[in-house]
C-alpha angles and dihedrals in degrees: 000000000000092000090050091050091049092049092048091048092049091048090049091049091050091050091047090048091051091047092047090049089050090049090050090052090048091049091048090049091050092048090049090049090049090050090050090049091047089049090048091051091049090047091050090049090050091049089050091050091048091049090047091052096040098045103039093143095050098071092156091056091045091049090049092049090046090052090049093047096046095070089044091053091046090050091050091049090049091049090048091051091049091048090049091049089050090050091051091048092048090046089052091050089047090052091049090049090049090052090049089047092052090048090051089049090051092050090048090051090050091048090049090050091050089048091052090048091049090048090050091050089048091053091048090048091051090050091049090048091051090049091048091050091050091049090047091052090050091049090048090052091050090046091052090049091049090047090052091049090047090051090051089048090048089053091049090046089050091052091046090047089051090049091047090051089050091050090046089051090049090048091049090048090047089048090052090048089046091051090048091048091047089050089048090048090050090051091048090046089053090047091048090049090049090048091049090050089048090048091049090048092048090045091052090047090048092050090046090049090049091051090050090050092051090052090054092050098231120204117268092242088068090068096046 
């Protein structure tokens, strides 16, 4: 948009310059024409004076020539006034065009300043983008390094997890063996208790039998 504005402004300036040059040429032509008319009037006046001096006796002729020259002089004066009015009008238009031209130059200067500011901001943005890209590359490198470390940690964690599972399996197996041993111990304890009860029963029976034997007075050879 800024380039388009600059091009339009330059094109407008060129057209205004051409038009102003044309107006200058027109004004110069009008001024030259006015000078020619003024010269013609002066020449006519000189001729009138010469005729007046040369033909003093011919008053009728002089009067006739004066009457003929008077309308011509009035016409020349009218034409001169019209030319002067045209010059003033053209000068006014030229002034207006100059004001418009100066305004266009001012707008162009402002547009150029905005363009420079935008270019400066663009350069700063590019620099910031380059810095951000460099920082992003650095962060990516760090991220890759962290990812590598995490993978190594994952491998170690996997090995530890495998070892832990092995230990857990061993613990479960040991627990099963412990439960079996405890069950065996319980069985043996029950058997021992049964044996103890049997021993006590047999002991009581033996004591009772011994008492019974004592009551029957057995022979001494029985105890040998």
